[in-house]
């Protein structure tokens, strides 16, 4: 060993007390290497050799700060590289040699051992005698009986774990021979400095100078930790300066050979970080078995209890995140700590994630959106840090650096593995499978929220609206309402959604986000893609809506297939202009635009505004008379121009733009267009959220201060911002002089024009086939299925088909399975909607007008290519399914002694309350399906589009609620649901219990197996085997029905939640609904069980019973 090496180590004066043994706390060492404070075991000779070490390309240099996870990461690397095979089993020949190899049973720092065995035995530097009799024992406990030569000769890939920073790491890591690039890989492990300081303070006992010093031993842990410029007396010096040095090392090597691992990430997402390390080391596929084995082996308890665990116990503690908040330090102490952090590490990339873990509370929290009004000025709120996720960690958004020193990196593209979704699927708790996270401060998210309502998906896709942005991104102050966060106390941050979907994602934390609660992944965070997904079902057919001209349900959403090319072209065009206004404005505010790019972009936006104004003077909507998704997007931007973009981005200073669309006279057609769409969309808007964009300049300035990109103060909040009340008043005005065309909403309501027996009928109702159905020559085994609108007709039809025809006793499909040559097999076939025969069909299709032909072709989409004769020719038992009810509309032969002209008198005047006796000699079997009328109303309201007259009425009609409780004059198809249930009760009483079965929709949802057994027994079928019951249940699940049966089921089935009515209307209206129910259905037997599902107390009891079960 050269004299120069030994002279760099300053020996402790002999007259001083010996250095405290390891159980005496983290006292400052008495030794230095050059000017660096070092622990008693530090070996300068080995440091010199380590610095000049020839590296192999597979070598791994692990550099970790004191109390930042060095031992843990060393164990992870050993396990990953050497000890476990792909099946998760220990490799015997490796395990047997653990004690012979450095780093296997505890860490072996190159700076902590002698270069050679001879020097170790001789203790040539006197290091092992520093602790008198304890020196060799303590050294053995720390590093094992190893020297640097053992580290050099370890099997490849070699691992060198150290606390040294860049200056002392192997030079070949940075510069290879002949000036070529370096070799080997660097892994830097870091931890938030507040927790690291507290861990050091408590390591192996408390330091003699305590937290705050003031004694002969020193200034205390807190003061020592904040010392800079070579003054910090802690081992390896200032951790702030250590981080700066290793940040430089990482930046100089690049991300192909350098990886930063955060201690916090290992705790929160061990498996994700293990995968990240595996990929960085290019080790190939990491099997689940190996990952699980490593996770178990690297748990603290496992490490301390394993072979050689004494060495791990010597250096490891419990760890944790945020424990610094329990330290006896005041807010002023932590404020001083934060000041030093920002001063030294504000512009250090690898320190960026620490901020989030060093917050006492997240800065820049917004006020609750629901408590804001149109006069709320969000500029008065605390400024927030603009953040993103980098490798799954929250960091300041580097886009806002003035010096261009950093960028966001490659952002992850969240794409789902399915191009289409089924939105009627439920989670295990009955809640919707898909969930939206939106923000009213974002026009794109607002557009998705509006589309959800227009498409009738409010009850099929749940949604949370953010209160605003904070120092951790978008926040929901009251928590989240979807799985897996449902029930947790707020606030809830959107970054959690991104992290759970991909724990190592690099991405902006933006809304909207469409979340899959089952797979717990992000479906998409692209607003346009989400809208298209919502507009299409999983068979790629569009959602459907009501067409007034035809009076039937038609396939047509916000993205109709025949217009998709034009829609995509229009969207692309506007994305490069109007939809880009916020990005251009952001460049303007942030002053990151170059070479006049901002001015050019603004000019392009203003030119496009004029083009759109001209276009919308000729068309009602962008692509003609049909409202499309791109209209919804454009509207959300137009609503914000006067309120946000003009004042914030200085648009009034560009070209001839007068600064106003909604309150000025320059764009009359855009104004009218905006007003018309506002009237259709306003129920979905929270306009007070628009103003939150005015927080942006303050967030940019605050972020730049934090990352030391500028020392400029925050902007002033004295300038006035637009009056939202005036803008809303303009939007509320009628849209005059608009081009005429199709209605602006896609709706499913229209008052049927046909009245039969005092009941409103749908436009497809045919008197001739209805009469044929009345006169039907029934057989004993015929099944008449009568179900109310939105009460489960399609579902029970499928159940009956599956039970009767599709599955054998072994649960295997029969030859009749999916046989579409018969009606009611791949969707319902209502008898009252069909041609009587092929001859009649041929004649009418040849002689009727074009509108009739078009309508009948569309009906075949609903009911299949069948005529009434096909119903008659079904194999026995025949199934007749319809919404028809009452003795005037159902087959006469169901009832004994029936003759035309009778009302309800069969073996007694049933209408007056008498029950039919056992003398009823009718033919066939009757199954009636009922559902609680509140959920029925909600389901009908949302069925394939929101009604034009809404819940409570407008110029289009009285509204869904008023129509439902209008007993005598209800214009809905098949009339009042109250009267439908009443008529059905009379029919059930008339037919009698031997031939009539009542099924409750709710019972089918909550206990399918029991209800299936009831149906089986009622029909007199053979014993229902478990295999058959299981097969029928799987076949009749909503997802299976939609996947296997094509578009006919998809067109008419929804999710069907029990108790969903609680999410709509107010208590006063539901109480009125209850009074109508009591008046019309009091004493009706089949209605009584519905009451428990129409009151909150009953639903709570059912939920509690289910949970207990």
Tab-separated table of C-alpha atoms in Angstrom, residues 685-918:
chain	number	residue	atom	x	y	z
A	685	UNK	CA	-71.637	21.041	-16.920
A	686	UNK	CA	-70.142	22.572	-13.800
A	687	UNK	CA	-69.203	25.909	-15.288
A	688	UNK	CA	-67.624	27.205	-12.095
A	689	UNK	CA	-64.814	24.738	-12.838
A	690	UNK	CA	-63.883	26.619	-16.026
A	691	UNK	CA	-62.118	29.337	-14.058
A	692	UNK	CA	-59.555	26.979	-12.576
A	693	UNK	CA	-57.428	27.437	-15.678
A	694	UNK	CA	-56.527	30.865	-14.260
A	695	UNK	CA	-54.448	29.052	-11.611
A	696	UNK	CA	-52.059	27.946	-14.351
A	697	UNK	CA	-49.688	30.975	-14.399
A	698	UNK	CA	-49.315	30.704	-10.622
A	699	UNK	CA	-48.619	26.991	-10.855
A	700	UNK	CA	-45.958	27.556	-13.505
A	701	UNK	CA	-44.220	30.233	-11.441
A	702	UNK	CA	-44.450	28.150	-8.267
A	703	UNK	CA	-43.011	25.113	-10.061
A	704	UNK	CA	-40.132	27.110	-11.497
A	705	UNK	CA	-39.284	28.447	-8.074
A	706	UNK	CA	-39.255	24.925	-6.668
A	707	UNK	CA	-36.982	23.513	-9.375
A	708	UNK	CA	-34.737	26.587	-9.303
A	709	UNK	CA	-35.594	27.527	-12.868
A	710	UNK	CA	-36.353	31.094	-11.836
A	711	UNK	CA	-36.416	33.280	-8.758
A	712	UNK	CA	-39.293	35.375	-10.101
A	713	UNK	CA	-42.199	36.047	-7.758
A	714	UNK	CA	-45.722	34.816	-8.388
A	715	UNK	CA	-47.885	36.908	-10.747
A	716	UNK	CA	-50.438	39.363	-9.416
A	717	UNK	CA	-54.072	38.367	-8.944
A	718	UNK	CA	-55.368	41.908	-9.241
A	719	UNK	CA	-56.295	41.802	-12.916
A	720	UNK	CA	-60.015	41.219	-13.498
A	721	UNK	CA	-61.188	37.979	-15.074
A	722	UNK	CA	-64.332	37.571	-17.180
A	723	UNK	CA	-67.741	37.607	-15.531
A	724	UNK	CA	-69.110	34.082	-15.827
A	725	UNK	CA	-72.636	35.269	-15.041
A	726	UNK	CA	-72.700	37.348	-18.223
A	727	UNK	CA	-71.360	34.478	-20.304
A	728	UNK	CA	-73.885	32.018	-18.901
A	729	UNK	CA	-76.670	34.552	-19.502
A	730	UNK	CA	-75.665	34.678	-23.160
A	731	UNK	CA	-75.628	30.884	-23.420
A	732	UNK	CA	-79.081	30.680	-21.856
A	733	UNK	CA	-80.599	32.791	-24.627
A	734	UNK	CA	-82.480	30.951	-27.402
A	735	UNK	CA	-80.502	29.787	-30.406
A	736	UNK	CA	-82.181	31.755	-33.204
A	737	UNK	CA	-81.746	31.540	-36.983
A	738	UNK	CA	-80.119	28.138	-36.850
A	739	UNK	CA	-80.206	25.788	-39.870
A	740	UNK	CA	-82.899	23.191	-39.403
A	741	UNK	CA	-82.182	19.494	-39.146
A	742	UNK	CA	-82.314	16.482	-36.901
A	743	UNK	CA	-82.675	16.952	-33.138
A	744	UNK	CA	-79.504	17.790	-31.262
A	745	UNK	CA	-79.781	14.839	-28.909
A	746	UNK	CA	-80.059	11.147	-29.469
A	747	UNK	CA	-83.181	10.205	-27.580
A	748	UNK	CA	-85.260	7.150	-26.933
A	749	UNK	CA	-88.608	8.711	-26.185
A	750	UNK	CA	-91.487	9.561	-28.407
A	751	UNK	CA	-95.152	9.300	-27.577
A	752	UNK	CA	-96.527	6.248	-29.425
A	753	UNK	CA	-99.294	7.143	-31.834
A	754	UNK	CA	-101.320	3.892	-31.536
A	755	UNK	CA	-103.922	3.383	-28.807
A	756	UNK	CA	-105.416	-0.072	-28.316
A	757	UNK	CA	-107.845	-0.863	-25.490
A	758	UNK	CA	-106.821	2.415	-23.925
A	759	UNK	CA	-103.151	1.455	-23.945
A	760	UNK	CA	-100.460	3.296	-25.904
A	761	UNK	CA	-98.725	0.939	-28.284
A	762	UNK	CA	-95.364	1.192	-30.061
A	763	UNK	CA	-95.389	2.102	-33.737
A	764	UNK	CA	-94.522	-1.452	-34.741
A	765	UNK	CA	-97.719	-2.903	-33.174
A	766	UNK	CA	-99.869	-4.767	-35.752
A	767	UNK	CA	-103.571	-5.374	-35.166
A	768	UNK	CA	-103.671	-8.402	-37.422
A	769	UNK	CA	-100.979	-10.408	-35.660
A	770	UNK	CA	-102.162	-9.179	-32.260
A	771	UNK	CA	-105.531	-10.740	-33.052
A	772	UNK	CA	-103.904	-13.939	-34.261
A	773	UNK	CA	-102.094	-14.054	-30.930
A	774	UNK	CA	-105.389	-13.550	-29.065
A	775	UNK	CA	-106.955	-16.411	-31.026
A	776	UNK	CA	-103.922	-18.668	-30.646
A	777	UNK	CA	-104.742	-22.369	-30.509
A	778	UNK	CA	-102.756	-23.086	-27.373
A	779	UNK	CA	-101.182	-26.390	-26.430
A	780	UNK	CA	-100.859	-27.633	-22.881
A	781	UNK	CA	-97.067	-27.147	-22.852
A	782	UNK	CA	-97.057	-23.707	-24.519
A	783	UNK	CA	-95.361	-20.984	-22.473
A	784	UNK	CA	-96.728	-17.443	-22.518
A	785	UNK	CA	-94.089	-15.049	-21.216
A	786	UNK	CA	-95.482	-11.634	-20.275
A	787	UNK	CA	-92.992	-9.062	-18.989
A	788	UNK	CA	-93.164	-5.306	-18.537
A	789	UNK	CA	-90.963	-2.901	-20.462
A	790	UNK	CA	-87.463	-2.899	-18.903
A	791	UNK	CA	-88.445	-5.658	-16.458
A	792	UNK	CA	-86.291	-8.474	-17.853
A	793	UNK	CA	-88.141	-9.811	-20.905
A	794	UNK	CA	-85.000	-10.557	-22.904
A	795	UNK	CA	-83.205	-12.120	-19.959
A	796	UNK	CA	-85.996	-14.525	-19.064
A	797	UNK	CA	-86.457	-15.404	-22.733
A	798	UNK	CA	-82.804	-16.441	-22.800
A	799	UNK	CA	-83.153	-18.389	-19.531
A	800	UNK	CA	-86.109	-20.350	-20.886
A	801	UNK	CA	-84.324	-21.155	-24.148
A	802	UNK	CA	-81.244	-22.330	-22.271
A	803	UNK	CA	-83.256	-24.434	-19.860
A	804	UNK	CA	-85.569	-25.974	-22.454
A	805	UNK	CA	-83.364	-26.465	-25.484
A	806	UNK	CA	-79.713	-25.526	-25.224
A	807	UNK	CA	-78.111	-27.694	-22.495
A	808	UNK	CA	-78.282	-31.339	-21.456
A	809	UNK	CA	-78.010	-32.659	-17.908
A	810	UNK	CA	-74.216	-32.679	-18.154
A	811	UNK	CA	-74.146	-28.971	-18.915
A	812	UNK	CA	-73.119	-29.621	-22.513
A	813	UNK	CA	-74.686	-27.810	-25.451
A	814	UNK	CA	-77.251	-29.694	-27.509
A	815	UNK	CA	-77.751	-29.718	-31.260
A	816	UNK	CA	-80.412	-27.036	-30.791
A	817	UNK	CA	-77.933	-24.631	-29.195
A	818	UNK	CA	-77.831	-21.233	-30.942
A	819	UNK	CA	-80.189	-22.534	-33.641
A	820	UNK	CA	-81.308	-19.274	-35.243
A	821	UNK	CA	-83.793	-20.945	-37.551
A	822	UNK	CA	-86.466	-20.498	-34.880
A	823	UNK	CA	-87.723	-17.280	-33.272
A	824	UNK	CA	-86.817	-16.225	-29.731
A	825	UNK	CA	-83.487	-18.049	-29.889
A	826	UNK	CA	-80.984	-15.226	-30.518
A	827	UNK	CA	-83.166	-12.437	-29.266
A	828	UNK	CA	-86.847	-11.951	-28.576
A	829	UNK	CA	-89.506	-12.130	-31.291
A	830	UNK	CA	-92.691	-10.309	-30.275
A	831	UNK	CA	-95.810	-11.722	-31.952
A	832	UNK	CA	-97.489	-8.290	-32.232
A	833	UNK	CA	-94.595	-6.920	-34.320
A	834	UNK	CA	-94.529	-9.535	-37.088
A	835	UNK	CA	-96.140	-10.028	-40.466
A	836	UNK	CA	-98.803	-12.756	-40.176
A	837	UNK	CA	-97.206	-14.831	-42.952
A	838	UNK	CA	-94.608	-14.749	-45.729
A	839	UNK	CA	-97.367	-14.104	-48.235
A	840	UNK	CA	-98.525	-10.998	-46.384
A	841	UNK	CA	-94.928	-9.851	-45.981
A	842	UNK	CA	-94.224	-10.245	-49.690
A	843	UNK	CA	-97.388	-8.368	-50.663
A	844	UNK	CA	-96.932	-5.431	-48.289
A	845	UNK	CA	-93.222	-5.000	-48.972
A	846	UNK	CA	-94.050	-4.780	-52.676
A	847	UNK	CA	-96.996	-2.390	-52.388
A	848	UNK	CA	-96.336	-0.144	-49.388
A	849	UNK	CA	-94.380	3.108	-49.516
A	850	UNK	CA	-90.631	3.472	-49.065
A	851	UNK	CA	-90.912	4.631	-45.454
A	852	UNK	CA	-92.873	1.504	-44.500
A	853	UNK	CA	-90.352	-0.769	-46.195
A	854	UNK	CA	-87.496	0.955	-44.436
A	855	UNK	CA	-89.225	0.607	-41.090
A	856	UNK	CA	-89.969	-3.096	-41.542
A	857	UNK	CA	-86.397	-3.848	-42.545
A	858	UNK	CA	-85.256	-2.157	-39.375
A	859	UNK	CA	-87.708	-4.224	-37.319
A	860	UNK	CA	-85.994	-7.377	-38.516
A	861	UNK	CA	-82.863	-6.073	-36.807
A	862	UNK	CA	-84.829	-6.077	-33.566
A	863	UNK	CA	-86.904	-9.247	-33.894
A	864	UNK	CA	-85.199	-11.373	-36.524
A	865	UNK	CA	-86.354	-12.375	-39.971
A	866	UNK	CA	-89.530	-14.110	-38.788
A	867	UNK	CA	-93.281	-14.002	-39.334
A	868	UNK	CA	-96.095	-15.106	-37.015
A	869	UNK	CA	-96.274	-18.498	-38.717
A	870	UNK	CA	-92.703	-19.137	-37.517
A	871	UNK	CA	-93.861	-18.727	-33.932
A	872	UNK	CA	-96.563	-21.325	-34.544
A	873	UNK	CA	-94.038	-23.761	-36.024
A	874	UNK	CA	-91.616	-23.728	-33.071
A	875	UNK	CA	-90.765	-27.119	-31.573
A	876	UNK	CA	-92.618	-27.918	-28.348
A	877	UNK	CA	-92.707	-26.487	-25.825
A	878	UNK	CA	-93.371	-23.312	-27.804
A	879	UNK	CA	-92.391	-19.962	-26.299
A	880	UNK	CA	-94.342	-16.746	-26.922
A	881	UNK	CA	-92.677	-13.680	-25.420
A	882	UNK	CA	-94.151	-10.181	-25.346
A	883	UNK	CA	-94.896	-7.024	-23.344
A	884	UNK	CA	-98.617	-7.622	-23.757
A	885	UNK	CA	-100.632	-7.969	-20.567
A	886	UNK	CA	-104.252	-8.325	-19.510
A	887	UNK	CA	-106.992	-10.633	-20.662
A	888	UNK	CA	-107.864	-8.415	-23.606
A	889	UNK	CA	-104.435	-8.916	-25.195
A	890	UNK	CA	-103.151	-12.330	-24.084
A	891	UNK	CA	-104.317	-15.585	-25.741
A	892	UNK	CA	-107.943	-16.348	-24.823
A	893	UNK	CA	-107.330	-20.025	-24.179
A	894	UNK	CA	-105.155	-19.217	-21.207
A	895	UNK	CA	-108.442	-18.598	-19.436
A	896	UNK	CA	-111.360	-20.991	-18.980
A	897	UNK	CA	-114.761	-19.668	-19.971
A	898	UNK	CA	-113.405	-16.543	-21.640
A	899	UNK	CA	-115.482	-14.837	-24.247
A	900	UNK	CA	-114.966	-11.550	-26.086
A	901	UNK	CA	-116.475	-8.602	-24.290
A	902	UNK	CA	-115.676	-9.868	-20.796
A	903	UNK	CA	-113.451	-7.688	-18.689
A	904	UNK	CA	-111.927	-9.745	-15.937
A	905	UNK	CA	-114.736	-12.150	-14.995
A	906	UNK	CA	-113.600	-15.729	-15.005
A	907	UNK	CA	-115.163	-18.014	-12.395
A	908	UNK	CA	-115.951	-14.883	-10.424
A	909	UNK	CA	-115.480	-11.177	-10.781
A	910	UNK	CA	-111.726	-11.084	-10.286
A	911	UNK	CA	-111.648	-7.372	-10.966
A	912	UNK	CA	-113.594	-6.896	-7.749
A	913	UNK	CA	-111.106	-8.838	-5.719
A	914	UNK	CA	-112.248	-12.451	-5.964
A	915	UNK	CA	-109.504	-14.969	-6.730
A	916	UNK	CA	-109.917	-17.599	-9.382
A	917	UNK	CA	-110.663	-20.981	-7.933
A	918	UNK	CA	-109.352	-24.395	-8.885
